[in-house]
XYZ file of C-alpha atoms in Angstrom:
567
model
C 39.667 136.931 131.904
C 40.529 134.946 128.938
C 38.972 136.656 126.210
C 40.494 134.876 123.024
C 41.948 131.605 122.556
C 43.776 131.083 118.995
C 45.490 127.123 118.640
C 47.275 126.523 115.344
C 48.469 123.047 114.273
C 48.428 121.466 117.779
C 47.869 117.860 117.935
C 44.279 117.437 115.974
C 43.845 120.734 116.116
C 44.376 122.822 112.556
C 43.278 126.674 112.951
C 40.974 127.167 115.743
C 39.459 130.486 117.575
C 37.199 130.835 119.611
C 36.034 133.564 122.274
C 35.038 132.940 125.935
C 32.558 134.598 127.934
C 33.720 136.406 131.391
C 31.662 134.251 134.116
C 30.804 130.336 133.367
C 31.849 128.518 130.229
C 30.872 124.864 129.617
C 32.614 122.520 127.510
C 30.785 119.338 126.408
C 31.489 116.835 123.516
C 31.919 113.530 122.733
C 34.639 110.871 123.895
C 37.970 112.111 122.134
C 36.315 114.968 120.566
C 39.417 116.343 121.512
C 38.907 118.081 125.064
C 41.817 116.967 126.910
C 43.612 118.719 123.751
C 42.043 121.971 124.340
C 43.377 121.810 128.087
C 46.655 120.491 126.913
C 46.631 123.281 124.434
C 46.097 126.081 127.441
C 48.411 124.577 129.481
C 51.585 125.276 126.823
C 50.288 128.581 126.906
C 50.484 129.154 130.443
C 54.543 127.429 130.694
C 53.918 123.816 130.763
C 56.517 121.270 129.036
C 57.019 121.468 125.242
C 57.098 118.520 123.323
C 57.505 118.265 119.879
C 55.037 115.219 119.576
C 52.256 118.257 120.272
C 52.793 119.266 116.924
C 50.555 118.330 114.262
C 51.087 115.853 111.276
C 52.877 117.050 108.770
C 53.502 120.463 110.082
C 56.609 122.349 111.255
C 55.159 124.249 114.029
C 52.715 124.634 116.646
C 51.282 127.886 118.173
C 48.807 128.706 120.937
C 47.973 132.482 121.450
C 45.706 133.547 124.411
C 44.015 137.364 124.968
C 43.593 138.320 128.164
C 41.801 141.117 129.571
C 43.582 142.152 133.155
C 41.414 145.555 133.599
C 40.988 143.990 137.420
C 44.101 142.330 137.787
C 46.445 145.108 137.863
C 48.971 142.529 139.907
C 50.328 141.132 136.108
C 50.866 144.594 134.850
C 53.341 145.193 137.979
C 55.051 142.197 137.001
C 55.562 143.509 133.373
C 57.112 146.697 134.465
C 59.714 144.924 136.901
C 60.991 143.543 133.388
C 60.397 146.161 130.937
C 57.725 144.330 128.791
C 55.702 147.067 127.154
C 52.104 146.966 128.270
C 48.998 147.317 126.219
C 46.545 149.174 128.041
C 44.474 146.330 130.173
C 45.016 143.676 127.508
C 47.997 140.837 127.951
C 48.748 138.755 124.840
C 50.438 135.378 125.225
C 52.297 133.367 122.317
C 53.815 130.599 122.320
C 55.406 128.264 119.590
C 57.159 125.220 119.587
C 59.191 123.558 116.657
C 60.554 120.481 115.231
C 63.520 122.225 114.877
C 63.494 123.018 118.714
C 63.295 126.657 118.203
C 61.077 126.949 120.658
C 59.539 130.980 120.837
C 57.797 132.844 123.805
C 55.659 136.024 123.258
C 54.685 138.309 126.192
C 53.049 141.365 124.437
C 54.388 141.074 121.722
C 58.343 141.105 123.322
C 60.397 137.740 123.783
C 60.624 135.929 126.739
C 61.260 133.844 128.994
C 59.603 130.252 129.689
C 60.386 131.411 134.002
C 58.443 134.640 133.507
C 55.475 132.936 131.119
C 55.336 130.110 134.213
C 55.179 132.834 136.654
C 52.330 134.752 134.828
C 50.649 131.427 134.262
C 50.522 130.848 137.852
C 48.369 134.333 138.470
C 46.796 134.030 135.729
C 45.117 130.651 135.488
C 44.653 127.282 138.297
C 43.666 124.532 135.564
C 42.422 121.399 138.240
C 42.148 118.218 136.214
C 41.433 115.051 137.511
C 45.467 114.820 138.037
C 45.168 117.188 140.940
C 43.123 114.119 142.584
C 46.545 112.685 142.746
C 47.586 115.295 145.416
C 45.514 114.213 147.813
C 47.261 110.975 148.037
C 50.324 112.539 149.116
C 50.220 114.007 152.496
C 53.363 115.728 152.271
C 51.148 118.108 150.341
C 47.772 118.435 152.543
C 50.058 121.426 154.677
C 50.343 123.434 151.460
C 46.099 123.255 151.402
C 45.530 123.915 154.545
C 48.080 126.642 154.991
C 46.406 128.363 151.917
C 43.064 128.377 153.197
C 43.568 129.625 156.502
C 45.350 132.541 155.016
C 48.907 131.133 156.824
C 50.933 131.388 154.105
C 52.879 134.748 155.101
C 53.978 133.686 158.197
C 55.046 130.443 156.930
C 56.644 132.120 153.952
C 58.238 133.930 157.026
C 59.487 130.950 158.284
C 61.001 129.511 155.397
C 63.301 132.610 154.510
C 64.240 132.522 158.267
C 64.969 128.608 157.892
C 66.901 129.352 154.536
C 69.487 131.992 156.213
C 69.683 129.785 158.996
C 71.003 126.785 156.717
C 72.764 129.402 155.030
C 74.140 130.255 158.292
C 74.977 126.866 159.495
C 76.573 125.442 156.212
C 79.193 128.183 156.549
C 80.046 128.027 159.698
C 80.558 124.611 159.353
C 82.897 125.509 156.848
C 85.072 127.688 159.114
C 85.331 124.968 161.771
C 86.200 122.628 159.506
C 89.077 124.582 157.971
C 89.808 126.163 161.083
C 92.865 123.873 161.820
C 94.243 124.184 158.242
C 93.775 128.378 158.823
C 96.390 128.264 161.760
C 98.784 126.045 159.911
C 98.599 128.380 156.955
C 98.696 131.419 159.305
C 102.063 130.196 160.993
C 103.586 129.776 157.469
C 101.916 133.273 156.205
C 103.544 134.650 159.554
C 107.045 132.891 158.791
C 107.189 133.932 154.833
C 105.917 137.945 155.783
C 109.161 138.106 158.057
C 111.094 136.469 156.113
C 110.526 139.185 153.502
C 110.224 141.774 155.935
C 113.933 141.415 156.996
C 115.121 141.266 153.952
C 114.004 145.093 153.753
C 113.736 144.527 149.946
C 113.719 147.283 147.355
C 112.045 147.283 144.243
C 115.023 147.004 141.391
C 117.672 146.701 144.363
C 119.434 143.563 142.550
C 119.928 145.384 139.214
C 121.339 147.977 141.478
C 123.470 145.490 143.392
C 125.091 143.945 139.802
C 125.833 146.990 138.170
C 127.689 147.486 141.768
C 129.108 144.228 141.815
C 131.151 144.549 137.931
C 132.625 147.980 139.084
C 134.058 146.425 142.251
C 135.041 143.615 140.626
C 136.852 145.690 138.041
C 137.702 148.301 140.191
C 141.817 148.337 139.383
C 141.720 148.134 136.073
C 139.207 150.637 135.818
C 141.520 153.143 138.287
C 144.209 152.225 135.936
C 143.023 153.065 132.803
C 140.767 156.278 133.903
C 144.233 157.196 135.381
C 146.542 156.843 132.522
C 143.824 158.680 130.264
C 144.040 161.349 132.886
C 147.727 161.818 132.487
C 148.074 161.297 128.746
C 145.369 164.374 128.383
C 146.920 166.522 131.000
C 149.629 165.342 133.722
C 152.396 164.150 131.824
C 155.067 165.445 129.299
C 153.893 165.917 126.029
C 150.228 165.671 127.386
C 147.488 166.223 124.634
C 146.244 169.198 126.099
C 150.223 170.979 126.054
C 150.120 170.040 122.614
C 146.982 171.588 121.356
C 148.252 174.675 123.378
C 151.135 174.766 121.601
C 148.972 174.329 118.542
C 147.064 177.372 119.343
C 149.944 179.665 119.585
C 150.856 178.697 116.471
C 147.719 179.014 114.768
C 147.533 182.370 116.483
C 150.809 183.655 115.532
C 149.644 183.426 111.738
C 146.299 183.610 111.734
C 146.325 187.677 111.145
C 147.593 187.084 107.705
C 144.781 184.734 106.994
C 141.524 185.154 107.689
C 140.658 181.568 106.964
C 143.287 180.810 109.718
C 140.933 182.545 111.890
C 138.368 180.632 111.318
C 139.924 177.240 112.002
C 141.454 178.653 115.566
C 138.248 179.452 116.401
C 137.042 176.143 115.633
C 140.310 174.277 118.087
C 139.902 176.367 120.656
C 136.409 174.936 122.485
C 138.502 171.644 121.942
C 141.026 172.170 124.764
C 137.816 173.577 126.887
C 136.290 169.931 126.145
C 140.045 168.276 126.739
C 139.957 170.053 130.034
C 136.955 169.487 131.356
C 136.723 165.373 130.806
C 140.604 165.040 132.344
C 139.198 166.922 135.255
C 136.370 163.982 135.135
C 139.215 161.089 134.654
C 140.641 162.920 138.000
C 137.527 162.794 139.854
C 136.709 159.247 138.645
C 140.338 157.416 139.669
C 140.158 159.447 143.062
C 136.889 157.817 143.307
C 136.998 154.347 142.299
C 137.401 152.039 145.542
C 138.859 148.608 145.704
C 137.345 146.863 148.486
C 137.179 142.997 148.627
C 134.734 142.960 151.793
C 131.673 145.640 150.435
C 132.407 142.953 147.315
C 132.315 140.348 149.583
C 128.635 142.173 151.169
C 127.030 142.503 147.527
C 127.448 139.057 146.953
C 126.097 137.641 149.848
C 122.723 140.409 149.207
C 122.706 139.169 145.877
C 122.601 135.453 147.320
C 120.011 136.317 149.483
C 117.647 138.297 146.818
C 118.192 135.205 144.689
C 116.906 132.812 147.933
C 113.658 135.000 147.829
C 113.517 134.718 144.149
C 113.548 130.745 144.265
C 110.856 131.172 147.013
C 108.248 133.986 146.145
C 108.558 135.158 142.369
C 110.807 135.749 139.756
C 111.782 139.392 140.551
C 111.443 141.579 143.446
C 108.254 142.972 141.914
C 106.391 139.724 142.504
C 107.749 138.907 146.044
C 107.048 142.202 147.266
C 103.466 141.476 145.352
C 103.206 137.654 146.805
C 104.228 139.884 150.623
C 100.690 142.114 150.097
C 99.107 138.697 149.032
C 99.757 136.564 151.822
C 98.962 139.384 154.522
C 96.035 139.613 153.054
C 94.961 136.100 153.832
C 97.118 136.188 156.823
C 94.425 138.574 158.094
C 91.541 136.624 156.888
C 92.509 134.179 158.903
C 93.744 136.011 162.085
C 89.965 137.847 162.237
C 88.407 134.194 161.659
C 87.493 133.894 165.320
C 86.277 137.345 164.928
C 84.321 135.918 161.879
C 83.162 132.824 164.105
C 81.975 134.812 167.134
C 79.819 137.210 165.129
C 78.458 134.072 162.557
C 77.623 132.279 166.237
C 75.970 135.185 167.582
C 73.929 135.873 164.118
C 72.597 131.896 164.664
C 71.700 132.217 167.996
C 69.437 135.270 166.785
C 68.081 133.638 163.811
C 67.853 130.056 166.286
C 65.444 132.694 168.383
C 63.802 133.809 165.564
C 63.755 130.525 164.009
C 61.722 128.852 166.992
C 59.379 131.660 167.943
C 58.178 131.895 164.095
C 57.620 128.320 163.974
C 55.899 127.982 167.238
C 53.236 130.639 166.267
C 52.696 128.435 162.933
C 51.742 125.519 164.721
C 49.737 127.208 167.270
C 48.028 129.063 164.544
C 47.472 125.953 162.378
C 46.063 123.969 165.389
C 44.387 126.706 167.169
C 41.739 127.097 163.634
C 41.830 122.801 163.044
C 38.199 122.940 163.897
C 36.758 125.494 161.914
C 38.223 123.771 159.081
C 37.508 120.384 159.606
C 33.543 121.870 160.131
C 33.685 123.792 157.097
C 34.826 120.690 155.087
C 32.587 118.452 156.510
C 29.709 121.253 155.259
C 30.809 120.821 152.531
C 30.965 117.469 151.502
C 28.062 116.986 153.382
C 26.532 118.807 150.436
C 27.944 116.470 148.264
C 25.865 113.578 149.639
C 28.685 112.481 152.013
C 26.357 113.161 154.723
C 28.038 110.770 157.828
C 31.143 111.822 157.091
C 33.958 112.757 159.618
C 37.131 114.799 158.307
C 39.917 115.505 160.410
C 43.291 117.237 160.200
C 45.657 115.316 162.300
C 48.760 116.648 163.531
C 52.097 114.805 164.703
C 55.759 116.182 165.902
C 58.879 113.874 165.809
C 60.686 113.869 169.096
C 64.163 115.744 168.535
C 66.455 116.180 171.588
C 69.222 117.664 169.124
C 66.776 120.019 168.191
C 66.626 123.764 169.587
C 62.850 124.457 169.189
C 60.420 123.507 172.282
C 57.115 122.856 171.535
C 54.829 121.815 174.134
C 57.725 120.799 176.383
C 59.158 118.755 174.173
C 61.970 119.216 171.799
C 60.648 118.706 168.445
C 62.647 118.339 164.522
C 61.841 120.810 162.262
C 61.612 121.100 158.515
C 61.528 124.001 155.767
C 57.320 124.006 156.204
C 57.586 124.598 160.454
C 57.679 122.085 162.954
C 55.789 118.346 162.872
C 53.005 117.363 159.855
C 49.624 117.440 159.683
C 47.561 114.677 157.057
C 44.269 114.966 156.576
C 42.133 112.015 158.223
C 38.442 111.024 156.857
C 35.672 108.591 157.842
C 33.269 108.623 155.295
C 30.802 106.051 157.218
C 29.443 107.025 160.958
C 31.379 104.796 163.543
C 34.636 104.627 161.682
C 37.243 106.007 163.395
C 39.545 108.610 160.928
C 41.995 107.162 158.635
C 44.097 108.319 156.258
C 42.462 110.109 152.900
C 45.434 108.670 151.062
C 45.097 104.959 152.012
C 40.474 105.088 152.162
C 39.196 107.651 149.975
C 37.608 106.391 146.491
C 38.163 107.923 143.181
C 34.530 109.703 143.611
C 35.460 110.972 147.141
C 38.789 112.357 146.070
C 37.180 114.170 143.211
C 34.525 115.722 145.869
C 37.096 116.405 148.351
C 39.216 118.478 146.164
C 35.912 120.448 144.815
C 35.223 121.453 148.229
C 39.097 122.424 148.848
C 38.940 124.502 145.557
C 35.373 125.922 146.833
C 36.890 126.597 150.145
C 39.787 128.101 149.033
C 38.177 130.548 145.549
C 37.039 133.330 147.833
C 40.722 133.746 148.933
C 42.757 132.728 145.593
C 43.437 135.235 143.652
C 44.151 133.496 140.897
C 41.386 134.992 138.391
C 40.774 132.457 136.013
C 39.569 128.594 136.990
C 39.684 126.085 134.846
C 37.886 122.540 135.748
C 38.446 119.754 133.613
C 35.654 116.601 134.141
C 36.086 117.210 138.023
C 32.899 115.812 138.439
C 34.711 112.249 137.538
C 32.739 109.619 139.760
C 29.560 111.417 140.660
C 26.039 111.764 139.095
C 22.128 112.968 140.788
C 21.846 115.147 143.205
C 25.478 115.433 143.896
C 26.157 116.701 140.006
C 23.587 119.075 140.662
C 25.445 120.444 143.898
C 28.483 120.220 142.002
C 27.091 122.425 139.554
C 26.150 125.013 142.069
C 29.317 125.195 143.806
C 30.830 125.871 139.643
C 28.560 128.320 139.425
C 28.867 130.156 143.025
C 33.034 130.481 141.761
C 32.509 132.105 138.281
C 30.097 135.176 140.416
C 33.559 136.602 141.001
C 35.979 134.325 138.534
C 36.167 133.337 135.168
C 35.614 129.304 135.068
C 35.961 126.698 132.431
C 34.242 123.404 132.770
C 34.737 119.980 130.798
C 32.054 118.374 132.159
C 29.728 115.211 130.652
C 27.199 115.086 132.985
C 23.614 117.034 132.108
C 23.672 118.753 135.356
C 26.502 120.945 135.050
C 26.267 121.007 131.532
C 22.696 122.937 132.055
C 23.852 125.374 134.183
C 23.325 128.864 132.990
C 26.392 130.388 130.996
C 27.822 130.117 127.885
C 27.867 126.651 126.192
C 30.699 125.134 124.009
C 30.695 122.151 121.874
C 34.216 120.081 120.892
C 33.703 118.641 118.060
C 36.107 116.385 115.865
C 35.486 116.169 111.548
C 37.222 115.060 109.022
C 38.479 117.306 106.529
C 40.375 116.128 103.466
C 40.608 112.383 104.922
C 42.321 114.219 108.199
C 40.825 114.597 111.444
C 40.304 118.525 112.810
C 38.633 119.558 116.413
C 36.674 122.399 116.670
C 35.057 124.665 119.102
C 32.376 126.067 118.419
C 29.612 128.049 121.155
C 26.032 126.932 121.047
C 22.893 128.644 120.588
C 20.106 128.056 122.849
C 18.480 125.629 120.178
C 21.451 123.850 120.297
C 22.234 123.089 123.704
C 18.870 121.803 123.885
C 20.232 119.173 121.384
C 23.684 118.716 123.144
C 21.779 118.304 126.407
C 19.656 115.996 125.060
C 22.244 113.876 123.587
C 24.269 113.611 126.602
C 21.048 112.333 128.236
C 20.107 110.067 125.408
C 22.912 109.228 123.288
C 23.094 110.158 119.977
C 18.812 109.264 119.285
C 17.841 112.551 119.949
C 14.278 112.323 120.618
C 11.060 115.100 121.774
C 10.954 113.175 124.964
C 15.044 113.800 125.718
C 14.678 117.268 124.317
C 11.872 118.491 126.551
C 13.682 116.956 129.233
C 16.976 119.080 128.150
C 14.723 122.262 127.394
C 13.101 121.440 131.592
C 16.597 121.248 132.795
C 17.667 124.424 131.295
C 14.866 126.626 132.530
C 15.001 125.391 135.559
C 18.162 126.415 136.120
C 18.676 130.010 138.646
């Protein structure tokens, strides 16, 4: 229940708050007193659409702050944990603020938020029905979503529409695959084409730097024999080679070096140079025996060279990348070779959800046909009660011949939609010995409003939406029908909390608590206020509603009669 409502600098509104009472709460005043405000005021609070012209004269900012007591709604606190909003025992405080700035600022508990999750607590929180809702009525695309409610249909047909969403799902991407499907095998032959061509190449990752270090030595090949050669013989093979020099230099060195140890010590520093002289002519040996001059392996690195360098124009700038662009293409290569794989299971998943599809939507219509009666007889109760006493409503059903379509319904193939199969529009007569017609295109303002009051009557024992909010539903009607009106209010709030903007006597007697909307003026501006009545003064507001403003004994005793007289 709504406990506390606090509205700062909304519209007329300056610093208002008020507390509500947990069963039936009236709300009278006079003729832009400021009521609509009050609803307009709740409904920001509960996710509705900001607007900065809500804010009031002169001010900055506006801010509506509701306190709500969920002690038998544990359904919201669930909600709270899924997104870690810190609860506060059975209490939920809403905040919200708009600005001028459009720094716009919601408060769940005290935590920031989201205007999805404030809608989505809104909606299982509160069901405001204004005179607006009339409006619905006159659309028949939306009588299913009544009806469905009511009879408690709205699981399977919430069944249906997930089924009806994968299936689209489904459908759009197979579509997809067909479409493509002749693009996939001319991209497959080329993927097959460029993975050979590749593959015989037998590439190796740094093969070309390989190949050109190859390619100078072959290219060079005599002069490098000649020169490795020649070094070979001046350091060992020939006459006068370095190495029989330094020999000759160590016997020398030897030959003296026992008269000087410093001699010594020099030879001993020469010798490990003819070790070092030794060893690299050996390598200039080895080398020239090795190096090859052969015009045709030349001849074989060039063309592997022109080859690599084909790729290279083809699939990347070095080997790393073709061999990369190779592992790229086979992976769409097989993407596309297990598309028919892909198509055959997709197919056989839509023929299952097809199945599904039409057995699920089938049952909906059987269901919603097979209970058409009780609820055309428990509507016609109860507007019956509402003085409509020859009238005739009816729920009439139609299905579109499809013969594309797979569902069968009553022999006949019939299209489909995301709410089941065929519509359904609610029919009324409101004078005996006129046949049904559409409540869109017949039904008066008065009617609607008494329609919709029985719908919402109807449909309170099952909604369990907690808190009901009525605003001058009882538009159009007066007498005995107000005073019907006012017991149907009151039958709701035994296990809801409702608010009523009402301006007729009848309701406004009913027993519960009793607010006035008021509008002053306070330094030259114009404030609303709320404030709850004592039982002196709803005798007075009575009697003014029943009088006008000339409150006299005779329309007091008459309001004090209508309030005891109420159960």
């Amino acid at each position: 229940m709504l406990l506390e409502l606090h509205i700062k600098d909304f519209a007329i509104i300056h610093d208002l708050r008020v507390q509500f009472d947990e069963s039936l709460n009236i709300l009278t005043g006079e003729t832009g007193a400021g009521k609509s405000i009050v609803v307009g005021a709740l409904g920001l609070l509960l996710g509705e659409r900001a607007d900065t012209d809500f804010i009031r004269t002169g001010q900055d900012t506006a801010s509506v702050e509701g306190l709500f007591d969920c002690e038998n709604y544990r359904g919201i606190f669930s909600l709270l944990e899924q997104t870690g909003i810190e609860l506060n025992k059975d209490q939920l405080l809403l905040k919200r603020t708009i600005s001028r700035s459009g720094r716009n600022k919601i408060y769940i508990n005290g935590s920031l938020s989201t205007l999805a999750m404030l809608k989505e607590i809104g909606n299982r929180l509160v069901d405001i029905h204004g005179q607006h809702q009339h409006q619905l009525l006159l659309h028949p695309e939306n009588h299913i979503e009544v009806y469905d409610s009511f009879n408690k249909l709205s699981p399977i047909r919430d069944k249906y529409k997930e089924l009806y969403v994968k299936l689209q799902k489904s459908q759009t991407e197979l579509n997809a695959l067909q479409k493509n499907e002749r693009e996939n095998l001319q991209k497959k032959d080329l993927f097959e084409f460029q993975m050979k061509e590749i593959d015989d190449a037998r590439l190796m990752e740094a093969e070309d730097d390989d190949l050109k270090k190859e390619r100078v030595i072959l290219q060079n090949a005599d002069k490098l024999y000649q020169t490795s050669n020649q070094s070979y013989e001046a350091l060992y093979s020939s006459d006068n080679s370095v190495i029989e020099g330094l020999n000759r230099v160590l016997e020398e060195l030897s030959s003296i070096a026992e008269y000087d140890d410093s001699i010594k010590k020099i030879l001993e520093e020469v010798k490990p140079s003819l070790f070092l002289l030794e060893e690299s002519s050996n390598a200039l040996r080895n080398y020239s025996g090795q190096i090859e001059i052969n015009p045709e392996k030349l001849g074989e690195i060039e063309d592997r060279l022109v080859e690599i360098n084909e790729l290279k124009r083809k699939y990347g700038n070095t080997l790393k990348e073709i061999l990369a662009y190779r592992k790229k293409i086979e992976k769409e290569y097989n993407a596309i070779a297990y598309s028919n794989e892909t198509l055959e299971k997709l197919n056989k998943g839509i023929s299952i959800m097809k199945k599904d599809l039409a057995k699920t939507a089938v049952g909906l219509a059987e269901n919603r046909e097979n209970i058409v009666e009780k609820f055309e007889s428990m509507m016609e109760n109860e507007l019956r009660q509402l003085s409509m006493d020859g009238v005739m409503f009816k729920v009439n059903f139609s299905y579109k011949k499809d013969e594309s379509s797979f569902i069968k319904y009553r022999g006949m193939q019939v299209s489909f939609s995301e709410n089941g199969i065929g519509t359904l529009e609610f029919l009324i007569s409101p004078n005996p010995g006129e046949e049904p017609r559409p409540l869109a295109k017949i039904a008066s303002g008065g009617e609607l409003s008494r329609i919709m009051l029985s719908l919402k009557n109807l449909l309170a024992a099952q909604d369990t939406v907690p808190i009901m909010i009525f605003d001058e539903v009882d538009s159009g009607i007066g007498g005995k029908v107000a005073e019907t009106v006012g017991l149907k209010l009151k039958r709701i709030s035994e296990n809801k909390q409702v608010f009523c903007i009402t301006h007729l006597t009848q309701i406004a007697s009913l027993k519960g608590a009793h607010y006035r909307i008021e509008k002053e003026v306070v330094k030259g501006r114009s404030v609303t206020i709320i404030r709850r009545l004592s039982n002196s003064e709803r005798v007075d507001e009575i009697a003014r509603m029943s009088g006008g403003e000339s409150i006299t004994q005779v329309t007091r005793e008459h309001a004090k009669e209508m309030l005891s007289a109420q159960p």
